[in-house]
mmCIF file of N, CA and C in Angstrom:
data_model
loop_
_atom_site.group_PDB
_atom_site.id
_atom_site.type_symbol
_atom_site.label_atom_id
_atom_site.label_comp_id
_atom_site.label_asym_id
_atom_site.label_seq_id
_atom_site.Cartn_x
_atom_site.Cartn_y
_atom_site.Cartn_z
ATOM 1 N N GLY A 81 -16.634 -27.175 45.987
ATOM 2 C CA GLY A 81 -16.068 -27.123 44.667
ATOM 3 C C GLY A 81 -16.462 -25.837 43.957
ATOM 4 N N GLN A 82 -15.951 -25.715 42.784
ATOM 5 C CA GLN A 82 -16.184 -24.522 41.969
ATOM 6 C C GLN A 82 -16.981 -24.930 40.733
ATOM 7 N N ASP A 83 -18.108 -24.265 40.513
ATOM 8 C CA ASP A 83 -18.975 -24.587 39.380
ATOM 9 C C ASP A 83 -18.395 -24.103 38.060
ATOM 10 N N HIS A 84 -19.029 -24.539 36.975
ATOM 11 C CA HIS A 84 -18.646 -24.068 35.641
ATOM 12 C C HIS A 84 -18.934 -22.578 35.507
ATOM 13 N N CYS A 85 -18.198 -21.931 34.616
ATOM 14 C CA CYS A 85 -18.322 -20.489 34.438
ATOM 15 C C CYS A 85 -19.364 -20.147 33.368
ATOM 16 N N PRO A 86 -20.410 -19.429 33.736
ATOM 17 C CA PRO A 86 -21.396 -19.001 32.749
ATOM 18 C C PRO A 86 -21.146 -17.579 32.235
ATOM 19 N N TYR A 87 -20.078 -16.909 32.743
ATOM 20 C CA TYR A 87 -19.870 -15.496 32.456
ATOM 21 C C TYR A 87 -18.922 -15.216 31.298
ATOM 22 N N TYR A 88 -17.837 -15.986 31.207
ATOM 23 C CA TYR A 88 -16.793 -15.750 30.205
ATOM 24 C C TYR A 88 -16.444 -17.064 29.514
ATOM 25 N N SER A 89 -15.685 -16.970 28.441
ATOM 26 C CA SER A 89 -15.121 -18.163 27.812
ATOM 27 C C SER A 89 -13.777 -18.445 28.472
ATOM 28 N N CYS A 90 -13.825 -18.963 29.680
ATOM 29 C CA CYS A 90 -12.597 -19.235 30.423
ATOM 30 C C CYS A 90 -12.433 -20.740 30.609
ATOM 31 N N VAL A 91 -11.367 -21.102 31.283
ATOM 32 C CA VAL A 91 -11.046 -22.512 31.472
ATOM 33 C C VAL A 91 -12.115 -23.238 32.298
ATOM 34 N N MET A 92 -12.950 -22.523 32.986
ATOM 35 C CA MET A 92 -13.979 -23.140 33.822
ATOM 36 C C MET A 92 -15.304 -23.367 33.079
ATOM 37 N N ASN A 93 -15.310 -23.205 31.755
ATOM 38 C CA ASN A 93 -16.503 -23.540 30.982
ATOM 39 C C ASN A 93 -16.729 -25.044 30.991
ATOM 40 N N ALA A 94 -17.938 -25.446 30.705
ATOM 41 C CA ALA A 94 -18.272 -26.876 30.640
ATOM 42 C C ALA A 94 -17.785 -27.448 29.317
ATOM 43 N N TRP A 95 -16.738 -28.252 29.342
ATOM 44 C CA TRP A 95 -16.154 -28.806 28.112
ATOM 45 C C TRP A 95 -17.093 -29.767 27.402
ATOM 46 N N SER A 96 -17.874 -30.518 28.155
ATOM 47 C CA SER A 96 -18.757 -31.477 27.487
ATOM 48 C C SER A 96 -19.763 -30.749 26.604
ATOM 49 N N ASP A 97 -20.193 -29.564 27.014
ATOM 50 C CA ASP A 97 -21.099 -28.775 26.186
ATOM 51 C C ASP A 97 -20.414 -28.332 24.904
ATOM 52 N N LYS A 98 -19.143 -27.929 24.985
ATOM 53 C CA LYS A 98 -18.392 -27.488 23.805
ATOM 54 C C LYS A 98 -18.215 -28.644 22.832
ATOM 55 N N ILE A 99 -17.849 -29.818 23.361
ATOM 56 C CA ILE A 99 -17.644 -30.981 22.498
ATOM 57 C C ILE A 99 -18.944 -31.356 21.813
ATOM 58 N N ASP A 100 -20.035 -31.373 22.575
ATOM 59 C CA ASP A 100 -21.332 -31.700 21.988
ATOM 60 C C ASP A 100 -21.690 -30.689 20.905
ATOM 61 N N GLU A 101 -21.432 -29.427 21.156
ATOM 62 C CA GLU A 101 -21.739 -28.387 20.178
ATOM 63 C C GLU A 101 -20.971 -28.628 18.881
ATOM 64 N N TYR A 102 -19.693 -28.918 18.996
ATOM 65 C CA TYR A 102 -18.880 -29.140 17.800
ATOM 66 C C TYR A 102 -19.252 -30.431 17.087
ATOM 67 N N GLU A 103 -19.581 -31.477 17.831
ATOM 68 C CA GLU A 103 -19.956 -32.741 17.199
ATOM 69 C C GLU A 103 -21.241 -32.588 16.392
ATOM 70 N N ASN A 104 -22.141 -31.748 16.879
ATOM 71 C CA ASN A 104 -23.447 -31.624 16.244
ATOM 72 C C ASN A 104 -23.561 -30.507 15.216
ATOM 73 N N TYR A 105 -22.756 -29.445 15.336
ATOM 74 C CA TYR A 105 -23.003 -28.275 14.509
ATOM 75 C C TYR A 105 -21.836 -27.801 13.657
ATOM 76 N N ASN A 106 -20.679 -28.343 13.836
ATOM 77 C CA ASN A 106 -19.515 -27.878 13.102
ATOM 78 C C ASN A 106 -19.365 -28.681 11.812
ATOM 79 N N ASP A 107 -19.615 -28.044 10.668
ATOM 80 C CA ASP A 107 -19.535 -28.724 9.378
ATOM 81 C C ASP A 107 -18.150 -29.276 9.085
ATOM 82 N N LYS A 108 -17.119 -28.621 9.605
ATOM 83 C CA LYS A 108 -15.750 -29.046 9.329
ATOM 84 C C LYS A 108 -15.281 -30.148 10.271
ATOM 85 N N ASN A 109 -16.066 -30.467 11.282
ATOM 86 C CA ASN A 109 -15.670 -31.489 12.234
ATOM 87 C C ASN A 109 -15.795 -32.865 11.594
ATOM 88 N N ASP A 110 -14.735 -33.652 11.700
ATOM 89 C CA ASP A 110 -14.747 -34.990 11.121
ATOM 90 C C ASP A 110 -15.176 -36.052 12.125
ATOM 91 N N GLY A 111 -15.676 -35.617 13.299
ATOM 92 C CA GLY A 111 -16.122 -36.563 14.310
ATOM 93 C C GLY A 111 -15.027 -36.971 15.275
ATOM 94 N N ASN A 112 -13.796 -36.571 14.997
ATOM 95 C CA ASN A 112 -12.674 -36.895 15.861
ATOM 96 C C ASN A 112 -12.544 -35.805 16.923
ATOM 97 N N VAL A 113 -12.731 -36.165 18.183
ATOM 98 C CA VAL A 113 -12.695 -35.202 19.279
ATOM 99 C C VAL A 113 -11.333 -34.510 19.343
ATOM 100 N N ASP A 114 -10.264 -35.189 18.921
ATOM 101 C CA ASP A 114 -8.924 -34.586 18.957
ATOM 102 C C ASP A 114 -8.799 -33.399 18.006
ATOM 103 N N ASN A 115 -9.657 -33.295 17.001
ATOM 104 C CA ASN A 115 -9.586 -32.218 16.017
ATOM 105 C C ASN A 115 -10.475 -31.028 16.355
ATOM 106 N N ILE A 116 -11.145 -31.070 17.472
ATOM 107 C CA ILE A 116 -12.034 -29.983 17.854
ATOM 108 C C ILE A 116 -11.201 -28.770 18.266
ATOM 109 N N ILE A 117 -11.509 -27.638 17.687
ATOM 110 C CA ILE A 117 -10.827 -26.394 18.033
ATOM 111 C C ILE A 117 -11.571 -25.766 19.198
ATOM 112 N N SER A 118 -10.866 -25.540 20.270
ATOM 113 C CA SER A 118 -11.479 -24.983 21.474
ATOM 114 C C SER A 118 -11.814 -23.510 21.276
ATOM 115 N N VAL A 119 -12.972 -23.115 21.756
ATOM 116 C CA VAL A 119 -13.332 -21.701 21.767
ATOM 117 C C VAL A 119 -13.128 -21.127 23.167
ATOM 118 N N SER A 120 -12.656 -21.945 24.073
ATOM 119 C CA SER A 120 -12.445 -21.522 25.446
ATOM 120 C C SER A 120 -10.984 -21.154 25.680
ATOM 121 N N SER A 121 -10.773 -20.303 26.643
ATOM 122 C CA SER A 121 -9.428 -19.893 27.024
ATOM 123 C C SER A 121 -8.796 -20.946 27.922
ATOM 124 N N MET A 122 -7.475 -20.906 28.026
ATOM 125 C CA MET A 122 -6.805 -21.779 28.972
ATOM 126 C C MET A 122 -6.536 -21.048 30.289
ATOM 127 N N HIS A 123 -7.178 -19.891 30.469
ATOM 128 C CA HIS A 123 -6.983 -19.092 31.680
ATOM 129 C C HIS A 123 -8.301 -18.898 32.413
ATOM 130 N N LEU A 124 -8.170 -18.535 33.679
ATOM 131 C CA LEU A 124 -9.338 -18.206 34.482
ATOM 132 C C LEU A 124 -9.804 -16.791 34.172
ATOM 133 N N CYS A 125 -11.099 -16.588 34.181
ATOM 134 C CA CYS A 125 -11.640 -15.238 34.066
ATOM 135 C C CYS A 125 -11.502 -14.554 35.430
ATOM 136 N N PRO A 126 -11.722 -13.242 35.497
ATOM 137 C CA PRO A 126 -11.580 -12.540 36.785
ATOM 138 C C PRO A 126 -12.487 -13.099 37.892
ATOM 139 N N ILE A 127 -13.669 -13.517 37.530
ATOM 140 C CA ILE A 127 -14.604 -14.044 38.531
ATOM 141 C C ILE A 127 -14.100 -15.361 39.107
ATOM 142 N N ASP A 128 -13.659 -16.266 38.227
ATOM 143 C CA ASP A 128 -13.184 -17.558 38.714
ATOM 144 C C ASP A 128 -11.824 -17.456 39.393
ATOM 145 N N LEU A 129 -11.000 -16.511 38.977
ATOM 146 C CA LEU A 129 -9.741 -16.277 39.677
ATOM 147 C C LEU A 129 -10.030 -15.846 41.117
ATOM 148 N N LYS A 130 -10.998 -14.973 41.283
ATOM 149 C CA LYS A 130 -11.381 -14.513 42.634
ATOM 150 C C LYS A 130 -11.930 -15.682 43.458
ATOM 151 N N LYS A 131 -12.773 -16.522 42.845
ATOM 152 C CA LYS A 131 -13.310 -17.688 43.559
ATOM 153 C C LYS A 131 -12.178 -18.607 44.006
ATOM 154 N N LEU A 132 -11.238 -18.884 43.104
ATOM 155 C CA LEU A 132 -10.110 -19.750 43.423
ATOM 156 C C LEU A 132 -9.262 -19.148 44.539
ATOM 157 N N TYR A 133 -9.048 -17.844 44.469
ATOM 158 C CA TYR A 133 -8.289 -17.147 45.509
ATOM 159 C C TYR A 133 -8.989 -17.256 46.866
ATOM 160 N N LEU A 134 -10.295 -17.057 46.890
ATOM 161 C CA LEU A 134 -11.038 -17.126 48.149
ATOM 162 C C LEU A 134 -11.034 -18.539 48.736
ATOM 163 N N LEU A 135 -11.010 -19.546 47.866
ATOM 164 C CA LEU A 135 -10.972 -20.931 48.337
ATOM 165 C C LEU A 135 -9.583 -21.363 48.793
ATOM 166 N N ASN A 136 -8.516 -20.772 48.201
ATOM 167 C CA ASN A 136 -7.167 -21.274 48.443
ATOM 168 C C ASN A 136 -6.177 -20.251 48.984
ATOM 169 N N ASP A 137 -6.507 -18.983 48.987
ATOM 170 C CA ASP A 137 -5.657 -17.917 49.507
ATOM 171 C C ASP A 137 -4.199 -18.056 49.040
ATOM 172 N N PHE A 138 -3.945 -17.734 47.782
ATOM 173 C CA PHE A 138 -2.619 -17.827 47.199
ATOM 174 C C PHE A 138 -2.190 -16.463 46.670
ATOM 175 N N ASP A 139 -0.926 -16.337 46.332
ATOM 176 C CA ASP A 139 -0.366 -15.100 45.804
ATOM 177 C C ASP A 139 -0.648 -15.044 44.295
ATOM 178 N N ILE A 140 -1.568 -14.191 43.879
ATOM 179 C CA ILE A 140 -1.992 -14.114 42.481
ATOM 180 C C ILE A 140 -0.837 -13.708 41.578
ATOM 181 N N GLU A 141 -0.057 -12.716 42.004
ATOM 182 C CA GLU A 141 1.067 -12.275 41.173
ATOM 183 C C GLU A 141 2.093 -13.394 41.009
ATOM 184 N N LYS A 142 2.361 -14.118 42.067
ATOM 185 C CA LYS A 142 3.300 -15.251 41.985
ATOM 186 C C LYS A 142 2.772 -16.320 41.031
ATOM 187 N N ARG A 143 1.465 -16.575 41.084
ATOM 188 C CA ARG A 143 0.857 -17.565 40.179
ATOM 189 C C ARG A 143 1.095 -17.177 38.723
ATOM 190 N N TYR A 144 0.859 -15.906 38.400
ATOM 191 C CA TYR A 144 1.045 -15.461 37.024
ATOM 192 C C TYR A 144 2.516 -15.425 36.630
ATOM 193 N N GLN A 145 3.404 -15.145 37.584
ATOM 194 C CA GLN A 145 4.830 -15.185 37.276
ATOM 195 C C GLN A 145 5.265 -16.622 36.974
ATOM 196 N N MET A 146 4.738 -17.577 37.715
ATOM 197 C CA MET A 146 5.049 -18.986 37.463
ATOM 198 C C MET A 146 4.504 -19.420 36.103
ATOM 199 N N LEU A 147 3.309 -18.956 35.754
ATOM 200 C CA LEU A 147 2.764 -19.254 34.427
ATOM 201 C C LEU A 147 3.638 -18.647 33.338
ATOM 202 N N HIS A 148 4.090 -17.415 33.550
ATOM 203 C CA HIS A 148 4.975 -16.763 32.587
ATOM 204 C C HIS A 148 6.244 -17.593 32.380
ATOM 205 N N ASP A 149 6.844 -18.056 33.471
ATOM 206 C CA ASP A 149 8.062 -18.863 33.373
ATOM 207 C C ASP A 149 7.813 -20.162 32.609
ATOM 208 N N PHE A 150 6.658 -20.774 32.855
ATOM 209 C CA PHE A 150 6.288 -21.997 32.140
ATOM 210 C C PHE A 150 6.148 -21.723 30.641
ATOM 211 N N TYR A 151 5.426 -20.658 30.292
ATOM 212 C CA TYR A 151 5.219 -20.311 28.883
ATOM 213 C C TYR A 151 6.539 -19.983 28.196
ATOM 214 N N LYS A 152 7.418 -19.315 28.924
ATOM 215 C CA LYS A 152 8.727 -18.976 28.371
ATOM 216 C C LYS A 152 9.541 -20.243 28.103
ATOM 217 N N LYS A 153 9.544 -21.145 29.059
ATOM 218 C CA LYS A 153 10.292 -22.402 28.921
ATOM 219 C C LYS A 153 9.846 -23.186 27.695
ATOM 220 N N TYR A 154 8.548 -23.210 27.444
ATOM 221 C CA TYR A 154 8.001 -23.994 26.336
ATOM 222 C C TYR A 154 7.690 -23.153 25.097
ATOM 223 N N LYS A 155 8.218 -21.925 25.077
ATOM 224 C CA LYS A 155 8.116 -21.028 23.917
ATOM 225 C C LYS A 155 6.675 -20.817 23.451
ATOM 226 N N MET A 156 5.799 -20.575 24.391
ATOM 227 C CA MET A 156 4.390 -20.314 24.110
ATOM 228 C C MET A 156 4.210 -18.801 23.996
ATOM 229 N N LYS A 157 4.542 -18.262 22.831
ATOM 230 C CA LYS A 157 4.654 -16.816 22.643
ATOM 231 C C LYS A 157 3.350 -16.061 22.871
ATOM 232 N N GLN A 158 2.248 -16.572 22.363
ATOM 233 C CA GLN A 158 0.963 -15.872 22.541
ATOM 234 C C GLN A 158 0.576 -15.814 24.015
ATOM 235 N N GLN A 159 0.805 -16.917 24.728
ATOM 236 C CA GLN A 159 0.460 -16.943 26.142
ATOM 237 C C GLN A 159 1.383 -16.016 26.933
ATOM 238 N N MET A 160 2.666 -15.973 26.556
ATOM 239 C CA MET A 160 3.600 -15.062 27.223
ATOM 240 C C MET A 160 3.177 -13.613 27.032
ATOM 241 N N LYS A 161 2.745 -13.279 25.840
ATOM 242 C CA LYS A 161 2.298 -11.915 25.555
ATOM 243 C C LYS A 161 1.108 -11.555 26.453
ATOM 244 N N TRP A 162 0.170 -12.476 26.562
ATOM 245 C CA TRP A 162 -1.015 -12.244 27.380
ATOM 246 C C TRP A 162 -0.634 -12.094 28.850
ATOM 247 N N ILE A 163 0.206 -13.005 29.335
ATOM 248 C CA ILE A 163 0.551 -13.016 30.755
ATOM 249 C C ILE A 163 1.384 -11.793 31.135
ATOM 250 N N LYS A 164 2.198 -11.270 30.202
ATOM 251 C CA LYS A 164 2.957 -10.060 30.475
ATOM 252 C C LYS A 164 2.014 -8.883 30.727
ATOM 253 N N GLN A 165 0.913 -8.823 29.984
ATOM 254 C CA GLN A 165 -0.078 -7.764 30.196
ATOM 255 C C GLN A 165 -0.723 -7.908 31.580
ATOM 256 N N ILE A 166 -0.989 -9.121 31.967
ATOM 257 C CA ILE A 166 -1.585 -9.358 33.288
ATOM 258 C C ILE A 166 -0.606 -8.928 34.381
ATOM 259 N N LEU A 167 0.650 -9.339 34.251
ATOM 260 C CA LEU A 167 1.657 -8.986 35.257
ATOM 261 C C LEU A 167 1.842 -7.470 35.331
ATOM 262 N N LYS A 168 1.806 -6.813 34.195
ATOM 263 C CA LYS A 168 1.950 -5.354 34.177
ATOM 264 C C LYS A 168 0.775 -4.704 34.920
ATOM 265 N N SER A 169 -0.408 -5.230 34.748
ATOM 266 C CA SER A 169 -1.580 -4.644 35.410
ATOM 267 C C SER A 169 -1.571 -4.915 36.917
ATOM 268 N N LEU A 170 -0.871 -5.953 37.353
ATOM 269 C CA LEU A 170 -0.816 -6.282 38.786
ATOM 270 C C LEU A 170 0.237 -5.464 39.535
ATOM 271 N N SER A 171 1.218 -4.923 38.795
ATOM 272 C CA SER A 171 2.295 -4.210 39.491
ATOM 273 C C SER A 171 2.007 -2.726 39.625
#
């Protein structure tokens, strides 16, 4: 398996730690876990992307193109902007 990410605020961070942090220290938190604002990204950092690639041997550019298509379909403008930069750097 792949461990939690200690290097970046990526999708591989330990969520239980984030929830505990917000439950205990966020003055604006009303105790409802659904209202917690994530400080983590919904993407893999470069280190975890490499780990995932080494474990599964997939086409990284194709993965990001599929993510772009998903974001476009659901009108996720900020994510599309980010993914376009990634695709540009891969080509």
